[in-house]
Amino acid sequence: MSSNPSKEPETAATEQLERFGLSTYAARTFVALASLGTGTARDVSQVSEVPRTRVYDAVDELHEWGLVDVQQSSPKEFWVISTETACRRFERDFQHRADTLRTALGELEPAEQQAEQRGVWTVNGRAAVTDRTLEFFTTAEEEIVYMTIENLLTEDLIDALSEADERGVSIKLAGVSSDVQEQIQEEIPGATMFESLWVWSDTSAGRLMMIDGRKTLVSALVNGEGASVSDPRSETAIWGEGETNSLVVVLKAIFTWQLDSAEWD
């Protein structure tokens, strides 16, 4: 979730530091030192909401993170590392945590995925639906049929479709304007455009897709295109997998009829 750009920089920075694992006092102390460059416990306390007696504990925490250096003077003076160095430090830590999580979860996955999925699964929120769409694109082996509105056809999705095209996956797209079609044809030369059953942008529909004839997803924009991406009600989707899955059977029949009709036009 992105931070609120209207917040004061001190508040925004403190919130993000806390999300990376710093205590509240440590985060406030780091932000204070970032504005001061160097300072004593008294200096930090005067420009932050950290009691002077707690600054030392906060500095100890920051020192363990490698974010501040301490001068053994009287009184002690604290020096903060640069913004770029601090951000690289957190980026490395974040990447390490993500890699560790990926490895651990990978070892927990079943050796064989379930071949058939009964019923349908729900996904709420535009970001979550986009993540699921990207996942489906990256696992496609033969064919991607995708209908969507232009606002949902992000650069990440276009890149994923381009990579699928390079893998030899057949790409069929509908629902976008002629201008966007030209852009897609430049980035995905192998993509085929076809006409949808209705004027896609005139409905509350978000996405409709089929992967390899056995995995489908359909979504709707609950509160319109202007809804915040972080709003869980911005978009909701259902998906199913398996050749005998009811959602797959219905949408496969619709897509097959539509694509056959497009070939005869």
Coordinates of C-alpha atoms in Angstrom, one line a residue:
M1 CA 0.0 0.0 0.0
S2 CA 1.5 3.4 -1.0
S3 CA 2.0 6.1 1.6
N4 CA -0.2 9.2 1.7
P5 CA 1.6 11.9 -0.2
S6 CA -0.3 14.6 1.8
K7 CA 1.4 13.6 5.1
E8 CA 4.2 15.5 6.5
P9 CA 7.6 14.0 5.5
E10 CA 8.5 13.3 9.2
T11 CA 5.3 11.4 9.7
A12 CA 5.6 9.5 6.4
A13 CA 9.3 8.6 7.1
T14 CA 8.5 7.5 10.6
E15 CA 5.7 5.2 9.5
Q16 CA 7.8 3.5 6.9
L17 CA 10.7 3.0 9.3
E18 CA 8.3 1.3 11.7
R19 CA 7.1 -1.0 8.9
F20 CA 10.7 -2.0 8.4
G21 CA 10.9 -3.1 12.0
L22 CA 12.2 -0.1 14.0
S23 CA 10.5 0.8 17.3
T24 CA 8.6 4.0 17.4
Y25 CA 11.2 5.8 19.4
A26 CA 14.0 4.5 17.1
A27 CA 12.2 5.6 14.0
R28 CA 11.5 9.1 15.5
T29 CA 15.1 9.4 16.6
F30 CA 16.4 8.5 13.1
V31 CA 14.1 11.0 11.5
A32 CA 15.3 13.7 13.9
L33 CA 18.9 12.9 13.2
A34 CA 18.2 12.9 9.5
S35 CA 17.1 16.5 9.7
L36 CA 20.0 17.4 12.1
G37 CA 22.9 15.5 10.6
T38 CA 24.5 15.1 14.0
G39 CA 23.2 15.8 17.5
T40 CA 23.1 15.0 21.1
A41 CA 20.2 13.3 23.0
R42 CA 19.1 16.8 24.0
D43 CA 19.1 17.9 20.4
V44 CA 17.1 14.9 19.3
S45 CA 14.5 15.3 22.1
Q46 CA 14.0 19.0 21.2
V47 CA 13.0 18.2 17.6
S48 CA 11.1 15.0 18.1
E49 CA 8.6 13.4 20.5
V50 CA 11.2 11.2 22.1
P51 CA 11.9 11.8 25.8
R52 CA 15.6 12.6 26.4
T53 CA 16.1 9.5 28.6
R54 CA 14.7 7.2 25.8
V55 CA 17.0 8.6 23.1
Y56 CA 19.9 6.5 24.3
D57 CA 17.9 3.3 24.0
A58 CA 16.7 4.3 20.6
V59 CA 20.3 5.1 19.5
D60 CA 21.4 1.7 20.7
E61 CA 18.8 0.1 18.5
L62 CA 19.8 2.3 15.5
H63 CA 23.5 1.5 16.1
E64 CA 22.7 -2.2 15.9
W65 CA 21.0 -1.6 12.6
G66 CA 24.1 0.3 11.4
L67 CA 22.1 3.5 10.9
V68 CA 24.0 5.8 13.3
D69 CA 27.5 6.1 14.7
V70 CA 28.2 7.3 18.2
Q71 CA 31.0 9.7 19.3
Q72 CA 32.2 8.8 22.8
S73 CA 32.2 12.5 24.0
S74 CA 30.5 14.2 26.8
P75 CA 27.7 14.5 26.1
K76 CA 27.6 11.7 23.5
E77 CA 27.0 12.9 19.9
F78 CA 25.2 10.8 17.3
W79 CA 25.9 10.9 13.5
V80 CA 23.4 9.5 11.0
I81 CA 24.2 7.7 7.8
S82 CA 23.1 9.3 4.5
T83 CA 19.6 8.8 3.1
E84 CA 20.9 6.8 0.1
T85 CA 22.9 4.4 2.4
A86 CA 20.0 3.9 4.7
C87 CA 17.6 3.1 1.9
R88 CA 20.1 0.6 0.4
R89 CA 20.4 -1.0 3.9
F90 CA 16.6 -1.4 4.1
E91 CA 16.3 -2.6 0.4
R92 CA 18.9 -5.3 1.1
D93 CA 17.1 -6.4 4.3
F94 CA 13.7 -6.4 2.4
Q95 CA 15.2 -8.4 -0.4
H96 CA 16.7 -10.9 2.0
R97 CA 13.4 -11.4 3.8
A98 CA 11.6 -11.8 0.5
D99 CA 14.1 -14.4 -0.7
T100 CA 13.9 -16.3 2.6
L101 CA 10.1 -16.3 2.5
R102 CA 10.1 -17.5 -1.2
T103 CA 12.5 -20.4 -0.3
A104 CA 10.5 -21.4 2.8
L105 CA 7.1 -21.2 1.1
G106 CA 8.5 -23.1 -1.9
E107 CA 9.5 -26.0 0.3
L108 CA 6.0 -26.0 1.7
E109 CA 4.2 -26.3 -1.6
P110 CA 2.8 -29.8 -2.4
A111 CA 4.9 -31.9 -4.8
E112 CA 2.0 -32.2 -7.2
Q113 CA -0.6 -29.5 -7.7
Q114 CA -4.2 -30.6 -7.5
A115 CA -5.3 -31.3 -11.1
E116 CA -8.9 -30.1 -10.8
Q117 CA -10.4 -27.3 -8.7
R118 CA -14.0 -27.6 -7.8
G119 CA -16.1 -24.4 -7.5
V120 CA -14.6 -20.9 -7.9
W121 CA -12.3 -18.8 -5.8
T122 CA -12.7 -15.1 -5.0
V123 CA -10.2 -12.3 -5.0
N124 CA -10.9 -8.8 -3.7
G125 CA -9.0 -5.6 -4.5
R126 CA -7.4 -4.3 -7.7
A127 CA -3.9 -5.0 -6.6
A128 CA -4.7 -8.5 -5.6
V129 CA -6.6 -9.2 -8.9
T130 CA -3.6 -7.8 -10.8
D131 CA -1.2 -10.0 -8.9
R132 CA -3.3 -13.1 -9.7
T133 CA -3.5 -12.1 -13.4
L134 CA 0.3 -11.7 -13.5
E135 CA 0.7 -15.1 -11.9
F136 CA -1.6 -16.7 -14.5
F137 CA 0.3 -15.0 -17.4
T138 CA 3.6 -16.2 -16.1
T139 CA 2.4 -19.8 -15.9
A140 CA 0.7 -19.9 -19.4
E141 CA 2.2 -22.5 -21.7
E142 CA 0.0 -22.4 -24.8
E143 CA -2.6 -19.6 -25.0
I144 CA -3.8 -16.4 -23.2
V145 CA -7.1 -14.9 -24.2
Y146 CA -7.6 -11.6 -22.4
M147 CA -10.4 -9.0 -22.5
T148 CA -10.1 -5.9 -20.3
I149 CA -10.5 -2.1 -20.1
E150 CA -7.4 0.0 -20.8
N151 CA -7.0 1.3 -17.3
L152 CA -6.3 -2.2 -16.1
L153 CA -3.8 -3.0 -18.8
T154 CA -0.8 -1.8 -16.9
E155 CA 2.8 -1.9 -18.0
D156 CA 3.5 -4.8 -15.7
L157 CA 0.8 -6.8 -17.5
I158 CA 2.0 -5.8 -20.9
D159 CA 5.5 -6.9 -20.0
A160 CA 4.2 -10.2 -18.7
L161 CA 2.3 -10.7 -22.0
S162 CA 5.4 -9.8 -24.0
E163 CA 7.4 -12.4 -22.1
A164 CA 4.7 -15.0 -22.7
D165 CA 4.8 -14.1 -26.4
E166 CA 8.5 -14.7 -26.4
R167 CA 7.9 -18.1 -24.9
G168 CA 5.7 -19.0 -27.8
V169 CA 2.4 -18.5 -26.0
S170 CA -0.5 -17.4 -28.3
I171 CA -1.8 -14.0 -27.2
K172 CA -5.4 -12.9 -28.0
L173 CA -6.6 -9.5 -26.7
A174 CA -9.8 -7.5 -26.8
G175 CA -11.5 -4.5 -25.2
V176 CA -8.9 -1.8 -25.9
S177 CA -8.9 1.1 -28.3
S178 CA -7.2 1.2 -31.7
D179 CA -4.4 3.5 -30.3
V180 CA -3.7 1.0 -27.5
Q181 CA -3.9 -1.8 -29.9
E182 CA -1.1 -0.2 -32.0
Q183 CA 1.1 0.1 -28.9
I184 CA 0.5 -3.5 -28.0
Q185 CA 1.3 -4.7 -31.5
E186 CA 4.6 -2.9 -31.2
E187 CA 5.5 -4.4 -27.9
I188 CA 3.9 -7.8 -28.5
P189 CA 4.2 -8.5 -32.3
G190 CA 2.6 -11.9 -32.0
A191 CA -0.6 -10.7 -30.3
T192 CA -3.9 -11.1 -32.1
M193 CA -6.7 -8.6 -31.6
F194 CA -10.4 -9.6 -31.7
E195 CA -13.7 -7.8 -31.2
S196 CA -15.5 -8.4 -27.9
L197 CA -19.2 -9.3 -27.6
W198 CA -20.0 -5.9 -26.2
V199 CA -18.5 -2.4 -25.7
W200 CA -16.3 -3.4 -22.9
S201 CA -15.8 0.1 -21.5
D202 CA -19.6 0.7 -21.2
T203 CA -19.9 -2.0 -18.6
S204 CA -18.7 -2.5 -15.0
A205 CA -16.6 -5.5 -16.2
G206 CA -13.0 -5.4 -15.4
R207 CA -11.2 -8.5 -16.9
L208 CA -12.2 -11.7 -18.6
M209 CA -9.5 -14.2 -19.4
M210 CA -8.7 -17.8 -20.2
I211 CA -5.3 -19.5 -19.8
D212 CA -4.5 -22.6 -21.8
G213 CA -8.2 -23.5 -22.0
R214 CA -8.3 -24.7 -18.4
K215 CA -8.0 -21.6 -16.2
T216 CA -10.3 -18.7 -16.2
L217 CA -10.8 -15.4 -14.3
V218 CA -13.6 -12.8 -14.5
S219 CA -13.7 -9.5 -12.6
A220 CA -16.0 -6.5 -12.1
L221 CA -15.2 -2.9 -11.0
V222 CA -17.3 -2.6 -7.9
N223 CA -17.0 1.2 -7.4
G224 CA -16.1 2.2 -10.9
E225 CA -12.8 3.0 -12.6
G226 CA -12.0 5.9 -10.2
A227 CA -11.9 3.7 -7.1
S228 CA -8.6 3.7 -5.2
V229 CA -6.3 0.8 -6.1
S230 CA -5.9 0.1 -2.3
D231 CA -9.7 -0.1 -1.8
P232 CA -10.6 -3.8 -1.4
R233 CA -13.9 -2.9 -3.1
S234 CA -12.3 -1.4 -6.1
E235 CA -12.4 -4.7 -8.0
T236 CA -13.6 -8.2 -7.2
A237 CA -12.9 -11.4 -9.2
I238 CA -13.7 -15.1 -9.3
W239 CA -11.5 -17.7 -10.9
G240 CA -11.5 -21.4 -11.5
E241 CA -9.2 -24.1 -12.8
G242 CA -9.6 -27.5 -14.4
E243 CA -11.2 -28.7 -17.7
T244 CA -14.3 -29.8 -15.8
N245 CA -14.6 -26.7 -13.6
S246 CA -18.0 -25.1 -14.2
L247 CA -16.6 -21.6 -14.6
V248 CA -14.0 -22.8 -17.1
V249 CA -16.6 -24.8 -19.1
V250 CA -18.9 -21.8 -19.5
L251 CA -16.3 -19.2 -20.3
K252 CA -14.4 -21.6 -22.6
A253 CA -17.6 -22.0 -24.6
I254 CA -18.1 -18.2 -24.8
F255 CA -14.5 -17.6 -25.9
T256 CA -14.6 -20.4 -28.4
W257 CA -17.8 -19.0 -30.0
Q258 CA -16.5 -15.5 -30.0
L259 CA -13.1 -16.3 -31.5
D260 CA -14.7 -18.6 -34.1
S261 CA -17.0 -15.7 -35.0
A262 CA -14.1 -13.3 -35.3
E263 CA -12.3 -15.6 -37.7
W264 CA -15.4 -15.7 -40.0
D265 CA -15.9 -11.9 -40.0

